[in-house]
Amino acid sequence: MTSLLIVDDHELLRGALCAYLRADPEFEVEDAEDVPSAMRAIRRHGGYDLILLDFQLPGMDGLNGVREVVGANSNRPVVLFSGTASSTIGASALRCGAVAFLSKTMPVDELKLEIRNILASGSSSWLPANQEMDAATVQLTPRQEQVLRGIQRGLSAKEIAHELDLQETTVRMTMKLLFAKLHVQHPSEVS
């Protein structure tokens, strides 16, 4: 059984997500509402197979909170999970040891698929913190690879979303993180 910790201060979202994931016998799910309670849960449990960590939490202290949770989870996957954090924050979280940056706006079925993809890929398929990022060494998630193939074919975010049966906001979030990983400036960000 896969152990998950959902750390989010929005009780309705946290409760709904936990209930959805608990319905799958593959997952054992616990939750926490802030960083101090997450740290207590990690110590009590001995770490989790994967932690979904909201970025704006009580006791978070920005990226220091990400580092703290990553360190406490013994280098097992910690995923930044946010509806408001920018791609710059996502890229910084990756450098702090988070393995992915997922949007809260993604459909729950897709979130579950991304969780499985992250767990199946293991730590060796994710870019370690502080590693030099270039096209030859960056490891992409399966979703990022799909979006990159669409970009290479000249498709718009809307066309990629339609082709992959995703929401356009999910594709745009994936593109932002992909550009940050590859140190590519997105055309809309060029001054």
Coordinates of C-alpha atoms in Angstrom, one line a residue:
M1 CA 0.0 0.0 0.0
T2 CA 1.2 3.5 -0.9
S3 CA 1.3 6.0 1.9
L4 CA 0.4 9.6 1.1
L5 CA 0.3 12.8 3.1
I6 CA -1.9 15.6 1.9
V7 CA -0.8 19.0 3.5
D8 CA -3.3 21.8 2.8
D9 CA -4.9 24.4 5.0
H10 CA -8.2 24.4 3.1
E11 CA -10.3 21.9 4.9
L12 CA -12.8 21.3 2.2
L13 CA -10.2 20.7 -0.5
R14 CA -8.1 18.5 1.8
G15 CA -11.1 16.5 2.9
A16 CA -12.4 15.9 -0.6
L17 CA -9.0 15.0 -2.0
C18 CA -8.3 12.6 0.9
A19 CA -11.8 10.9 0.5
Y20 CA -11.2 10.5 -3.2
L21 CA -7.8 8.9 -2.8
R22 CA -8.8 6.8 0.1
A23 CA -11.5 5.2 -2.1
D24 CA -8.6 3.6 -4.0
P25 CA -7.3 0.6 -2.0
E26 CA -3.8 1.3 -3.4
F27 CA -3.5 4.4 -1.2
E28 CA -3.2 4.9 2.6
V29 CA -3.9 8.6 3.1
E30 CA -3.2 10.9 6.0
D31 CA -3.6 14.7 6.1
A32 CA -2.3 17.8 7.9
E33 CA -3.4 21.4 7.9
D34 CA 0.0 23.1 8.4
V35 CA 3.7 22.5 8.4
P36 CA 4.1 21.8 12.1
S37 CA 1.3 19.1 12.0
A38 CA 2.9 17.7 8.8
M39 CA 6.3 17.5 10.5
R40 CA 4.7 15.6 13.5
A41 CA 2.9 13.2 11.1
I42 CA 6.2 12.6 9.2
R43 CA 8.1 11.8 12.4
R44 CA 5.2 9.6 13.7
H45 CA 4.9 7.7 10.4
G46 CA 8.6 7.6 9.6
G47 CA 8.0 9.3 6.2
Y48 CA 5.6 8.8 3.4
D49 CA 5.9 7.4 -0.1
L50 CA 4.7 10.8 -1.4
I51 CA 3.7 14.1 0.1
L52 CA 1.4 16.7 -1.7
L53 CA 2.4 20.0 -0.1
D54 CA 0.5 23.2 -0.6
F55 CA 2.7 26.3 -0.9
Q56 CA 0.8 28.8 1.1
L57 CA 0.4 27.2 4.5
P58 CA 0.6 28.4 8.1
G59 CA 4.2 27.8 9.3
M60 CA 5.5 27.4 5.7
D61 CA 8.1 30.1 5.6
G62 CA 8.2 29.9 1.8
L63 CA 10.8 27.7 0.2
N64 CA 12.4 27.0 3.6
G65 CA 9.2 25.0 4.4
V66 CA 9.6 23.0 1.2
R67 CA 13.3 22.2 2.2
E68 CA 12.2 21.3 5.7
V69 CA 9.4 18.9 4.5
V70 CA 11.7 17.3 1.8
G71 CA 14.5 16.8 4.4
A72 CA 12.1 15.2 6.9
N73 CA 10.6 12.8 4.4
S74 CA 14.0 11.2 3.9
N75 CA 14.4 12.1 0.2
R76 CA 11.1 10.4 -0.8
P77 CA 8.9 12.5 -3.2
V78 CA 7.5 15.8 -2.1
V79 CA 5.2 17.5 -4.7
L80 CA 4.4 21.2 -4.5
F81 CA 0.6 21.4 -5.0
S82 CA -0.7 24.9 -5.6
G83 CA -3.4 26.9 -7.3
T84 CA -1.6 30.2 -7.0
A85 CA 2.2 29.7 -7.0
S86 CA 4.0 30.9 -10.1
S87 CA 6.2 28.8 -12.3
T88 CA 9.2 30.7 -10.8
I89 CA 8.2 29.4 -7.4
G90 CA 7.7 25.9 -8.9
A91 CA 11.1 25.9 -10.4
S92 CA 12.6 27.1 -7.1
A93 CA 10.8 24.3 -5.2
L94 CA 12.3 21.8 -7.6
R95 CA 15.8 23.2 -6.8
C96 CA 14.8 22.7 -3.1
G97 CA 14.1 19.1 -3.6
A98 CA 10.5 18.9 -4.6
V99 CA 10.0 16.4 -7.5
A100 CA 7.1 18.1 -9.3
F101 CA 4.8 21.1 -9.3
L102 CA 1.1 20.3 -9.8
S103 CA -1.8 22.6 -10.1
K104 CA -4.8 22.3 -7.9
T105 CA -7.0 23.1 -10.9
M106 CA -6.2 19.7 -12.6
P107 CA -9.0 17.1 -12.6
V108 CA -8.6 14.6 -9.8
D109 CA -8.3 11.6 -12.1
E110 CA -5.3 13.3 -13.7
L111 CA -3.9 14.1 -10.3
K112 CA -4.1 10.5 -9.3
L113 CA -2.4 9.5 -12.6
E114 CA 0.4 12.0 -12.0
I115 CA 0.8 10.7 -8.4
R116 CA 1.2 7.1 -9.9
N117 CA 3.6 8.4 -12.5
I118 CA 5.8 10.1 -9.9
L119 CA 5.8 7.0 -7.7
A120 CA 6.5 4.6 -10.6
S121 CA 9.4 6.7 -11.9
G122 CA 11.4 6.6 -8.7
S123 CA 13.8 9.2 -7.5
S124 CA 16.3 8.5 -10.2
S125 CA 14.0 9.9 -12.9
W126 CA 13.6 13.2 -11.3
L127 CA 16.1 16.1 -11.4
P128 CA 18.0 16.2 -8.0
A129 CA 18.0 19.5 -6.2
N130 CA 20.8 21.9 -7.2
Q131 CA 21.8 19.8 -10.3
E132 CA 22.8 21.9 -13.3
M133 CA 19.8 22.0 -15.6
D134 CA 20.3 21.6 -19.3
A135 CA 18.5 19.8 -22.1
A136 CA 20.8 16.8 -21.8
T137 CA 20.2 16.2 -18.1
V138 CA 16.7 17.4 -17.3
Q139 CA 14.3 14.5 -16.6
L140 CA 10.7 15.2 -17.6
T141 CA 7.5 13.6 -16.3
P142 CA 5.5 11.7 -18.8
R143 CA 3.0 14.6 -19.0
Q144 CA 5.8 17.1 -19.6
E145 CA 7.1 14.9 -22.4
Q146 CA 3.6 14.7 -24.0
V147 CA 3.3 18.5 -23.9
L148 CA 6.8 19.0 -25.2
R149 CA 6.0 16.8 -28.2
G150 CA 3.0 19.0 -28.9
I151 CA 5.1 22.1 -28.6
Q152 CA 7.6 20.6 -31.0
R153 CA 4.8 20.0 -33.5
G154 CA 3.8 23.7 -33.3
L155 CA 0.5 23.1 -31.4
S156 CA -1.0 25.7 -29.2
A157 CA -1.8 25.0 -25.5
K158 CA -5.5 24.7 -26.5
E159 CA -4.7 22.2 -29.3
I160 CA -2.4 20.2 -26.9
A161 CA -5.2 20.2 -24.3
H162 CA -7.7 18.9 -26.8
E163 CA -5.3 16.2 -28.1
L164 CA -4.4 15.0 -24.6
D165 CA -8.0 15.4 -23.3
L166 CA -6.8 17.8 -20.6
Q167 CA -7.9 21.2 -19.4
E168 CA -6.0 24.1 -21.1
T169 CA -5.0 25.4 -17.6
T170 CA -3.3 22.1 -16.9
V171 CA -1.4 22.3 -20.2
R172 CA -0.4 25.9 -19.5
M173 CA 0.9 25.0 -16.0
T174 CA 2.8 22.1 -17.4
M175 CA 4.3 24.4 -20.1
K176 CA 5.4 26.9 -17.5
L177 CA 7.2 24.3 -15.4
L178 CA 8.7 22.7 -18.5
F179 CA 10.1 26.1 -19.7
A180 CA 11.5 26.7 -16.2
K181 CA 13.2 23.3 -16.1
L182 CA 14.7 23.8 -19.5
H183 CA 15.6 27.5 -18.7
V184 CA 13.6 28.6 -21.8
Q185 CA 12.0 32.0 -21.7
H186 CA 8.3 31.7 -22.7
P187 CA 7.4 34.0 -25.6
S188 CA 4.8 35.8 -23.5
E189 CA 7.5 36.6 -20.9
V190 CA 9.9 38.2 -23.4
S191 CA 10.0 42.0 -23.0

